[in-house]
Tab-separated table of C-alpha atoms and ligand atoms in Angstrom:
chain	number	residue	atom	x	y	z
A	1	UNK	CA	-123.339	-176.329	72.586
A	2	UNK	CA	-122.882	-172.853	74.059
A	3	UNK	CA	-120.971	-170.062	72.282
A	4	UNK	CA	-119.609	-166.828	73.791
A	5	UNK	CA	-119.221	-163.977	71.318
A	6	UNK	CA	-117.064	-161.027	72.372
A	7	UNK	CA	-118.188	-157.861	70.565
A	8	UNK	CA	-121.619	-156.818	69.274
A	9	UNK	CA	-120.355	-155.363	65.999
A	10	UNK	CA	-121.320	-156.413	62.482
A	11	UNK	CA	-119.614	-159.813	62.601
A	12	UNK	CA	-120.491	-160.760	66.188
A	13	UNK	CA	-124.180	-159.937	65.781
A	14	UNK	CA	-124.445	-161.722	62.412
A	15	UNK	CA	-122.956	-164.824	64.031
A	16	UNK	CA	-125.241	-164.564	67.064
A	17	UNK	CA	-128.317	-164.246	64.825
A	18	UNK	CA	-127.304	-167.338	62.847
A	19	UNK	CA	-126.564	-169.437	65.941
A	20	UNK	CA	-129.834	-168.471	67.578
A	21	UNK	CA	-131.718	-169.331	64.406
A	22	UNK	CA	-130.107	-172.787	64.526
A	23	UNK	CA	-131.122	-173.236	68.171
A	24	UNK	CA	-127.567	-172.962	69.553
A	25	UNK	CA	-127.164	-171.136	72.875
A	26	UNK	CA	-125.261	-167.872	72.406
A	27	UNK	CA	-124.254	-165.012	74.721
A	28	UNK	CA	-122.780	-161.766	73.333
A	29	UNK	CA	-120.658	-159.466	75.502
A	30	UNK	CA	-120.252	-155.847	74.360
A	31	UNK	CA	-117.968	-153.294	76.007
A	32	UNK	CA	-120.051	-150.242	74.990
A	33	UNK	CA	-123.386	-149.266	76.495
A	34	UNK	CA	-126.658	-150.082	74.713
A	35	UNK	CA	-126.597	-146.891	72.633
A	36	UNK	CA	-122.926	-147.412	71.869
A	37	UNK	CA	-120.710	-144.938	70.092
A	38	UNK	CA	-120.981	-143.946	66.447
A	39	UNK	CA	-119.563	-146.818	64.379
A	40	UNK	CA	-119.524	-145.109	61.000
A	41	UNK	CA	-122.021	-143.622	58.583
A	42	UNK	CA	-122.805	-145.877	55.648
A	43	UNK	CA	-121.418	-149.159	54.426
A	44	UNK	CA	-120.937	-150.516	50.904
A	45	UNK	CA	-122.593	-153.935	51.157
A	46	UNK	CA	-121.479	-156.353	48.432
A	47	UNK	CA	-122.470	-159.933	47.540
A	48	UNK	CA	-120.416	-161.344	50.454
A	49	UNK	CA	-122.243	-159.286	53.077
A	50	UNK	CA	-125.680	-159.804	51.526
A	51	UNK	CA	-125.188	-163.579	51.274
A	52	UNK	CA	-124.109	-163.705	54.927
A	53	UNK	CA	-127.081	-161.653	56.104
A	54	UNK	CA	-129.528	-163.794	54.130
A	55	UNK	CA	-127.897	-166.928	55.527
A	56	UNK	CA	-127.872	-165.884	59.192
A	57	UNK	CA	-130.759	-163.476	59.825
A	58	UNK	CA	-134.453	-164.215	60.278
A	59	UNK	CA	-136.265	-163.274	57.069
A	60	UNK	CA	-137.836	-160.090	58.543
A	61	UNK	CA	-134.443	-158.653	59.509
A	62	UNK	CA	-132.923	-159.525	56.114
A	63	UNK	CA	-135.921	-157.991	54.297
A	64	UNK	CA	-135.619	-154.772	56.355
A	65	UNK	CA	-131.993	-154.327	55.310
A	66	UNK	CA	-132.570	-155.132	51.645
A	67	UNK	CA	-135.619	-152.840	51.413
A	68	UNK	CA	-133.682	-149.839	52.671
A	69	UNK	CA	-130.429	-150.124	50.701
A	70	UNK	CA	-129.476	-147.504	48.119
A	71	UNK	CA	-129.189	-148.126	44.377
A	72	UNK	CA	-126.557	-150.270	42.678
A	73	UNK	CA	-123.024	-148.782	42.665
A	74	UNK	CA	-121.034	-149.989	39.695
A	75	UNK	CA	-118.547	-147.288	38.776
A	76	UNK	CA	-116.502	-144.563	40.413
A	77	UNK	CA	-116.883	-141.051	39.065
A	78	UNK	CA	-114.299	-138.266	38.978
A	79	UNK	CA	-115.685	-134.786	39.544
A	80	UNK	CA	-114.064	-131.406	39.107
A	81	UNK	CA	-114.924	-127.773	38.548
A	82	UNK	CA	-115.848	-126.966	34.950
A	83	UNK	CA	-116.937	-123.395	34.119
A	84	UNK	CA	-117.479	-122.684	37.817
A	85	UNK	CA	-119.693	-125.729	38.412
A	86	UNK	CA	-119.063	-129.277	39.604
A	87	UNK	CA	-119.115	-131.723	36.682
A	88	UNK	CA	-118.306	-135.371	35.994
A	89	UNK	CA	-114.992	-135.463	34.121
A	90	UNK	CA	-114.391	-139.251	34.074
A	91	UNK	CA	-115.968	-142.576	35.050
A	92	UNK	CA	-114.235	-145.888	35.616
A	93	UNK	CA	-115.275	-149.331	36.847
A	94	UNK	CA	-115.206	-149.349	40.627
A	95	UNK	CA	-112.268	-151.094	42.339
A	96	UNK	CA	-114.752	-152.394	44.937
A	97	UNK	CA	-117.170	-155.234	44.111
A	98	UNK	CA	-120.554	-153.915	42.936
A	99	UNK	CA	-122.888	-153.335	45.845
A	100	UNK	CA	-125.327	-150.988	47.528
A	101	UNK	CA	-125.024	-148.525	50.390
A	102	UNK	CA	-126.656	-149.325	53.686
A	103	UNK	CA	-127.044	-146.984	56.672
A	104	UNK	CA	-124.698	-148.392	59.248
A	105	UNK	CA	-126.554	-147.464	62.480
A	106	UNK	CA	-129.714	-148.920	60.946
A	107	UNK	CA	-127.893	-152.131	59.963
A	108	UNK	CA	-126.585	-152.536	63.506
A	109	UNK	CA	-129.991	-151.855	65.058
A	110	UNK	CA	-131.558	-154.471	62.768
A	111	UNK	CA	-128.829	-156.959	63.727
A	112	UNK	CA	-129.606	-156.358	67.410
A	113	UNK	CA	-133.358	-156.846	66.960
A	114	UNK	CA	-134.369	-160.221	68.365
A	115	UNK	CA	-131.129	-160.616	70.327
A	116	UNK	CA	-132.023	-158.257	73.183
A	117	UNK	CA	-131.897	-161.045	75.762
A	118	UNK	CA	-128.608	-162.457	74.424
A	119	UNK	CA	-126.469	-159.282	74.428
A	120	UNK	CA	-124.945	-157.920	77.626
A	121	UNK	CA	-123.848	-154.291	77.156
A	122	UNK	CA	-121.206	-152.549	79.282
A	123	UNK	CA	-119.343	-155.873	79.606
A	124	UNK	CA	-115.662	-155.499	78.743
A	125	UNK	CA	-113.909	-158.805	78.104
A	126	UNK	CA	-110.446	-158.923	79.705
A	127	UNK	CA	-109.092	-162.493	79.369
A	128	UNK	CA	-109.936	-166.161	78.891
A	129	UNK	CA	-108.727	-169.459	80.315
A	130	UNK	CA	-109.092	-172.909	78.755
A	131	UNK	CA	-110.509	-175.378	81.291
A	132	UNK	CA	-109.428	-179.014	81.752
A	133	UNK	CA	-112.867	-180.204	80.544
A	134	UNK	CA	-112.338	-178.500	77.151
A	135	UNK	CA	-114.561	-175.480	77.817
A	136	UNK	CA	-113.391	-171.851	77.840
A	137	UNK	CA	-113.954	-169.379	80.677
A	138	UNK	CA	-114.101	-165.647	79.923
A	139	UNK	CA	-113.478	-162.840	82.438
A	140	UNK	CA	-114.953	-159.357	82.290
A	141	UNK	CA	-113.773	-156.038	83.743
A	142	UNK	CA	-116.422	-156.111	86.488
A	143	UNK	CA	-115.057	-159.449	87.742
A	144	UNK	CA	-117.888	-161.570	86.334
A	145	UNK	CA	-117.202	-164.685	84.244
A	146	UNK	CA	-119.000	-166.940	81.788
A	147	UNK	CA	-118.082	-170.389	80.442
A	148	UNK	CA	-118.871	-172.017	77.095
A	149	UNK	CA	-117.737	-174.618	74.573
A	150	UNK	CA	-116.500	-171.956	72.134
A	151	UNK	CA	-115.207	-168.389	72.569
A	152	UNK	CA	-115.308	-166.119	69.497
A	153	UNK	CA	-113.324	-162.873	69.402
A	154	UNK	CA	-115.475	-160.514	67.323
A	155	UNK	CA	-114.096	-157.521	69.182
A	156	UNK	CA	-112.699	-155.500	66.310
A	157	UNK	CA	-109.336	-153.903	65.612
A	158	UNK	CA	-108.263	-153.562	69.258
A	159	UNK	CA	-109.304	-157.174	70.018
A	160	UNK	CA	-108.447	-158.298	73.553
A	161	UNK	CA	-109.123	-161.904	72.472
A	162	UNK	CA	-106.505	-161.613	69.689
A	163	UNK	CA	-103.979	-159.948	72.029
A	164	UNK	CA	-104.076	-162.985	74.334
A	165	UNK	CA	-104.668	-165.738	71.756
A	166	UNK	CA	-102.537	-164.584	68.813
A	167	UNK	CA	-99.971	-162.219	70.348
A	168	UNK	CA	-97.837	-162.572	67.201
A	169	UNK	CA	-100.475	-160.572	65.266
A	170	UNK	CA	-99.738	-156.853	65.230
A	171	UNK	CA	-101.839	-153.880	64.160
A	172	UNK	CA	-99.773	-151.500	62.052
A	173	UNK	CA	-100.741	-147.839	61.758
A	174	UNK	CA	-100.919	-147.066	58.019
A	175	UNK	CA	-100.408	-143.390	58.815
A	176	UNK	CA	-103.602	-142.516	56.909
A	177	UNK	CA	-106.200	-140.308	58.608
A	178	UNK	CA	-109.656	-139.382	57.371
A	179	UNK	CA	-112.375	-136.927	58.371
A	180	UNK	CA	-115.795	-138.470	57.649
A	181	UNK	CA	-119.342	-137.258	57.922
A	182	UNK	CA	-122.897	-137.181	56.577
A	183	UNK	CA	-124.974	-134.236	55.389
A	184	UNK	CA	-128.681	-134.154	54.525
A	185	UNK	CA	-129.029	-134.685	50.766
A	186	UNK	CA	-131.382	-131.751	50.242
A	187	UNK	CA	-128.550	-129.384	51.249
A	188	UNK	CA	-126.588	-130.350	48.114
A	189	UNK	CA	-129.459	-130.637	45.612
A	190	UNK	CA	-127.325	-130.684	42.439
A	191	UNK	CA	-125.199	-133.680	43.505
A	192	UNK	CA	-127.710	-136.569	43.336
A	193	UNK	CA	-128.425	-135.873	39.668
A	194	UNK	CA	-124.724	-135.663	38.982
A	195	UNK	CA	-123.540	-138.834	40.720
A	196	UNK	CA	-126.712	-140.921	41.071
A	197	UNK	CA	-125.864	-143.856	43.390
A	198	UNK	CA	-122.176	-144.053	42.484
A	199	UNK	CA	-119.243	-143.083	44.658
A	200	UNK	CA	-117.405	-140.014	43.375
A	201	UNK	CA	-113.987	-138.527	43.941
A	202	UNK	CA	-113.967	-134.737	43.723
A	203	UNK	CA	-110.688	-132.996	42.919
A	204	UNK	CA	-110.783	-129.200	43.176
A	205	UNK	CA	-107.780	-126.968	43.791
A	206	UNK	CA	-105.574	-129.056	46.141
A	207	UNK	CA	-108.515	-130.852	47.739
A	208	UNK	CA	-109.641	-134.441	47.318
A	209	UNK	CA	-113.022	-135.453	48.723
A	210	UNK	CA	-114.932	-138.729	48.381
A	211	UNK	CA	-118.734	-138.501	48.128
A	212	UNK	CA	-121.620	-140.934	47.920
A	213	UNK	CA	-125.386	-140.472	48.169
A	214	UNK	CA	-127.602	-142.823	50.135
A	215	UNK	CA	-131.157	-142.610	48.846
A	216	UNK	CA	-133.115	-145.264	50.696
A	217	UNK	CA	-135.017	-147.454	48.220
A	218	UNK	CA	-137.809	-147.499	50.785
A	219	UNK	CA	-137.845	-144.930	53.641
A	220	UNK	CA	-136.645	-146.777	56.779
A	221	UNK	CA	-139.741	-145.745	58.763
A	222	UNK	CA	-142.012	-147.260	56.076
A	223	UNK	CA	-139.921	-150.441	55.802
A	224	UNK	CA	-139.962	-150.797	59.597
A	225	UNK	CA	-143.769	-150.811	59.631
A	226	UNK	CA	-143.851	-153.397	56.871
A	227	UNK	CA	-141.018	-155.755	57.818
A	228	UNK	CA	-139.780	-155.231	61.353
A	229	UNK	CA	-142.077	-153.347	63.763
A	230	UNK	CA	-139.924	-154.667	66.639
A	231	UNK	CA	-137.038	-152.481	65.429
A	232	UNK	CA	-136.263	-149.553	67.753
A	233	UNK	CA	-138.325	-146.626	66.401
A	234	UNK	CA	-135.462	-144.092	66.486
A	235	UNK	CA	-133.241	-146.376	64.379
A	236	UNK	CA	-135.546	-145.817	61.392
A	237	UNK	CA	-135.695	-142.019	61.751
A	238	UNK	CA	-133.189	-141.023	59.082
A	239	UNK	CA	-133.500	-139.136	55.794
A	240	UNK	CA	-131.507	-139.488	52.550
A	241	UNK	CA	-127.972	-138.142	52.910
A	242	UNK	CA	-124.629	-137.517	51.356
A	243	UNK	CA	-121.739	-139.398	52.943
A	244	UNK	CA	-118.335	-137.774	52.541
A	245	UNK	CA	-114.699	-138.397	53.468
A	246	UNK	CA	-111.726	-136.069	53.381
A	247	UNK	CA	-108.536	-138.130	53.191
A	248	UNK	CA	-106.288	-135.049	53.244
A	249	UNK	CA	-106.122	-131.571	54.803
A	250	UNK	CA	-109.400	-129.651	54.905
A	251	UNK	CA	-108.051	-126.139	55.458
A	252	UNK	CA	-109.043	-124.417	52.241
A	253	UNK	CA	-112.096	-126.133	50.785
A	254	UNK	CA	-113.886	-124.695	47.743
A	255	UNK	CA	-117.276	-123.209	48.820
A	256	UNK	CA	-119.382	-126.055	47.329
A	257	UNK	CA	-117.501	-128.618	49.434
A	258	UNK	CA	-117.139	-126.382	52.485
A	259	UNK	CA	-120.928	-126.119	52.716
A	260	UNK	CA	-121.287	-129.896	52.785
A	261	UNK	CA	-118.798	-130.118	55.664
A	262	UNK	CA	-120.289	-127.149	57.563
A	263	UNK	CA	-123.825	-128.566	57.404
A	264	UNK	CA	-122.843	-132.116	58.424
A	265	UNK	CA	-124.655	-133.901	61.243
A	266	UNK	CA	-122.271	-133.479	64.241
A	267	UNK	CA	-123.026	-136.917	65.709
A	268	UNK	CA	-121.957	-138.525	62.424
A	269	UNK	CA	-118.676	-136.627	61.989
A	270	UNK	CA	-115.472	-138.276	63.128
A	271	UNK	CA	-111.766	-138.594	62.415
A	272	UNK	CA	-110.438	-142.073	61.688
A	273	UNK	CA	-107.043	-143.724	61.778
A	274	UNK	CA	-106.536	-146.498	59.222
A	275	UNK	CA	-104.693	-149.586	60.521
A	276	UNK	CA	-103.507	-152.834	58.913
A	277	UNK	CA	-102.913	-156.367	60.212
A	278	UNK	CA	-100.245	-158.186	58.157
A	279	UNK	CA	-101.365	-161.786	57.386
A	280	UNK	CA	-100.914	-164.084	60.410
A	281	UNK	CA	-99.214	-167.496	59.885
A	282	UNK	CA	-101.546	-170.475	60.520
A	283	UNK	CA	-102.155	-171.473	64.150
A	284	UNK	CA	-103.545	-174.741	65.606
A	285	UNK	CA	-107.320	-174.882	66.052
A	286	UNK	CA	-108.779	-174.673	69.561
A	287	UNK	CA	-112.170	-173.737	71.064
A	288	UNK	CA	-111.052	-170.089	70.853
A	289	UNK	CA	-111.408	-168.425	67.472
A	290	UNK	CA	-111.965	-164.998	65.946
A	291	UNK	CA	-113.588	-163.200	63.046
A	292	UNK	CA	-113.613	-159.876	61.240
A	293	UNK	CA	-111.369	-156.952	62.161
A	294	UNK	CA	-110.110	-158.874	65.195
A	295	UNK	CA	-107.986	-161.025	62.834
A	296	UNK	CA	-107.762	-159.119	59.541
A	297	UNK	CA	-108.266	-155.574	58.366
A	298	UNK	CA	-109.448	-154.777	54.872
A	299	UNK	CA	-110.042	-151.061	54.407
A	300	UNK	CA	-113.274	-150.572	52.473
A	301	UNK	CA	-114.648	-154.113	52.679
A	302	UNK	CA	-113.843	-155.314	56.206
A	303	UNK	CA	-117.523	-155.274	57.169
A	304	UNK	CA	-118.373	-157.635	54.317
A	305	UNK	CA	-115.530	-159.941	55.351
A	306	UNK	CA	-116.626	-159.867	59.007
A	307	UNK	CA	-120.166	-160.913	58.033
A	308	UNK	CA	-118.816	-163.536	55.622
A	309	UNK	CA	-116.639	-164.962	58.427
A	310	UNK	CA	-119.669	-165.008	60.713
A	311	UNK	CA	-121.730	-166.920	58.144
A	312	UNK	CA	-118.966	-169.502	57.583
A	313	UNK	CA	-118.246	-169.939	61.288
A	314	UNK	CA	-121.950	-170.295	62.006
A	315	UNK	CA	-122.272	-173.090	59.411
A	316	UNK	CA	-119.200	-174.812	60.892
A	317	UNK	CA	-120.514	-174.660	64.475
A	318	UNK	CA	-123.901	-176.010	63.376
A	319	UNK	CA	-122.144	-179.034	61.849
A	320	UNK	CA	-120.292	-179.649	65.118
A	321	UNK	CA	-123.441	-179.164	67.179
A	322	UNK	CA	-125.256	-181.778	65.083
A	323	UNK	CA	-122.397	-184.210	65.625
A	324	UNK	CA	-121.486	-184.308	61.921
A	325	UNK	CA	-117.864	-183.282	62.548
A	326	UNK	CA	-115.551	-182.718	65.500
A	327	UNK	CA	-115.554	-179.179	66.890
A	328	UNK	CA	-111.830	-178.533	66.423
A	329	UNK	CA	-111.944	-179.854	62.852
A	330	UNK	CA	-114.684	-177.424	61.808
A	331	UNK	CA	-112.998	-174.491	63.560
A	332	UNK	CA	-109.690	-175.367	61.859
A	333	UNK	CA	-111.380	-175.564	58.436
A	334	UNK	CA	-113.167	-172.226	59.034
A	335	UNK	CA	-109.889	-170.536	60.030
A	336	UNK	CA	-108.037	-171.875	56.997
A	337	UNK	CA	-110.734	-170.585	54.605
A	338	UNK	CA	-110.771	-167.242	56.421
A	339	UNK	CA	-106.978	-166.846	56.224
A	340	UNK	CA	-106.950	-167.788	52.528
A	341	UNK	CA	-109.773	-165.466	51.496
A	342	UNK	CA	-108.181	-162.526	53.299
A	343	UNK	CA	-104.806	-163.113	51.626
A	344	UNK	CA	-106.429	-163.397	48.192
A	345	UNK	CA	-108.356	-160.169	48.761
A	346	UNK	CA	-105.330	-158.370	50.194
A	347	UNK	CA	-103.297	-159.089	47.086
A	348	UNK	CA	-106.152	-158.576	44.585
B	401	FAD	C1	-115.014	-145.088	57.905
B	401	FAD	C2	-115.158	-146.518	57.626
B	401	FAD	C3	-115.851	-146.908	56.514
B	401	FAD	C4	-115.996	-148.268	56.242
B	401	FAD	N1	-116.719	-148.622	55.162
B	401	FAD	C5	-116.868	-149.928	54.900
B	401	FAD	C6	-117.650	-150.334	53.791
B	401	FAD	O1	-118.190	-149.519	53.044
B	401	FAD	N2	-117.800	-151.675	53.562
B	401	FAD	C7	-117.214	-152.592	54.379
B	401	FAD	O2	-117.376	-153.787	54.153
B	401	FAD	N3	-116.470	-152.228	55.445
B	401	FAD	C8	-116.289	-150.935	55.725
B	401	FAD	N4	-115.548	-150.568	56.790
B	401	FAD	C9	-114.924	-151.593	57.641
B	401	FAD	C10	-115.930	-152.133	58.661
B	401	FAD	O3	-116.493	-151.081	59.398
B	401	FAD	C11	-115.263	-153.088	59.641
B	401	FAD	O4	-114.433	-153.953	58.921
B	401	FAD	C12	-116.316	-153.882	60.420
B	401	FAD	O5	-117.011	-153.035	61.291
B	401	FAD	C13	-115.666	-155.018	61.204
B	401	FAD	O6	-116.679	-155.696	61.895
B	401	FAD	P1	-116.331	-156.505	63.211
B	401	FAD	O7	-117.581	-157.148	63.648
B	401	FAD	O8	-115.137	-157.346	62.972
B	401	FAD	O9	-115.866	-155.397	64.245
B	401	FAD	P2	-116.652	-154.122	64.779
B	401	FAD	O10	-117.817	-153.803	63.933
B	401	FAD	O11	-115.587	-153.090	64.985
B	401	FAD	O12	-117.207	-154.595	66.193
B	401	FAD	C14	-116.368	-154.875	67.282
B	401	FAD	C15	-117.187	-154.708	68.554
B	401	FAD	O13	-116.449	-155.238	69.658
B	401	FAD	C16	-116.600	-154.380	70.771
B	401	FAD	N5	-115.462	-154.600	71.660
B	401	FAD	C17	-114.179	-154.195	71.468
B	401	FAD	N6	-113.407	-154.608	72.497
B	401	FAD	C18	-114.211	-155.277	73.354
B	401	FAD	C19	-113.995	-155.949	74.603
B	401	FAD	N7	-112.776	-156.006	75.182
B	401	FAD	N8	-115.051	-156.529	75.224
B	401	FAD	C20	-116.298	-156.495	74.652
B	401	FAD	N9	-116.552	-155.874	73.471
B	401	FAD	C21	-115.523	-155.274	72.827
B	401	FAD	C22	-116.647	-152.994	70.135
B	401	FAD	O14	-117.227	-152.031	71.007
B	401	FAD	C23	-117.489	-153.255	68.894
B	401	FAD	O15	-118.869	-153.099	69.150
B	401	FAD	C24	-115.391	-149.226	57.080
B	401	FAD	C25	-114.685	-148.824	58.216
B	401	FAD	C26	-114.563	-147.488	58.477
B	401	FAD	C27	-113.779	-147.086	59.692
């Protein structure tokens, strides 16, 4: 069996790692160049993401990620100004599943390690065509093509695979915008003691700001030496930091918060639009399928769902490859589970 994966994001790379580990031929096509663009700062990895990574990655890659995660995040803190200083004024159980922070560029670099010969960068997928022999042919912007038994759209929110395959699915702009960034932890020395590893919502004057510290359990450079020397050296060159998000206007920040924003790493600062994909009615299975943000958006845990999809789809394709079940049956079963778990989460 040969599988084409469109998109070298979290889901596409997790799938490619799992397929390669099972000895299935896989080719990944990524629109961005090898260095890519910033794809976020840190990611709250819960049991779904961890299980998927353990299930799909070689043990060295999985160990590298687990060794460098932050501490357990179980509750969300509320912070405000008390007697001129920031203080915790409330704590409640987190609405997210318990998990740990991971540094997103590091996670992606680890996911790419070992797949260098399988990923083609600068390759923008444009369309596919199902062939009479049951295979699928994919076209790219430079005119090149590739053909395989299965085509997987793992190409994120703007998915070109979804646009052609499931045109009834629409991305809706939620209207929410967010400024996000990361600032070296030593520039806000009082905060780690205050919030530990938990996410915190600061409310001061008319400002709301979300904060979280990532203190690597093991420094990435040390973990790289121990677990994954093949990892790109620069991917492990990062110090502990404070991740922050401003969901509202940032015109008149109190000085303590203004400093965090002013000192942020420019390459990690970006403005985001939050979109939604309303649930898509079931569709018949075919050799074209999709995972992650290409078919569902779940603000705050979409990365975990993308990796969970990848793990499930990988298991399904292995069954088909071994002749245990028919290809379209396993793809249909994967898609039904994926649709159901997204709808349960969306209404939870
Ligand atoms: C600020 C922010 C914070 C978040 N925090 C969390 C969190 O804490 N926990 C969590 O679980 N989730 C989080 N998410 C959500 C998470 O980032 C996404 O759900 C996740 O990245 C989806 O993975 P994916 O593989 O489906 O898509 P992506 O990771 O978006 O990957 C898609 C890839 O496809 C490529 N591509 C696109 N079009 C084409 C094309 N035509 N041809 C070839 N390649 C193409 C893109 O360049 C990209 O590399 C957060 C998202 C944001 C924006």
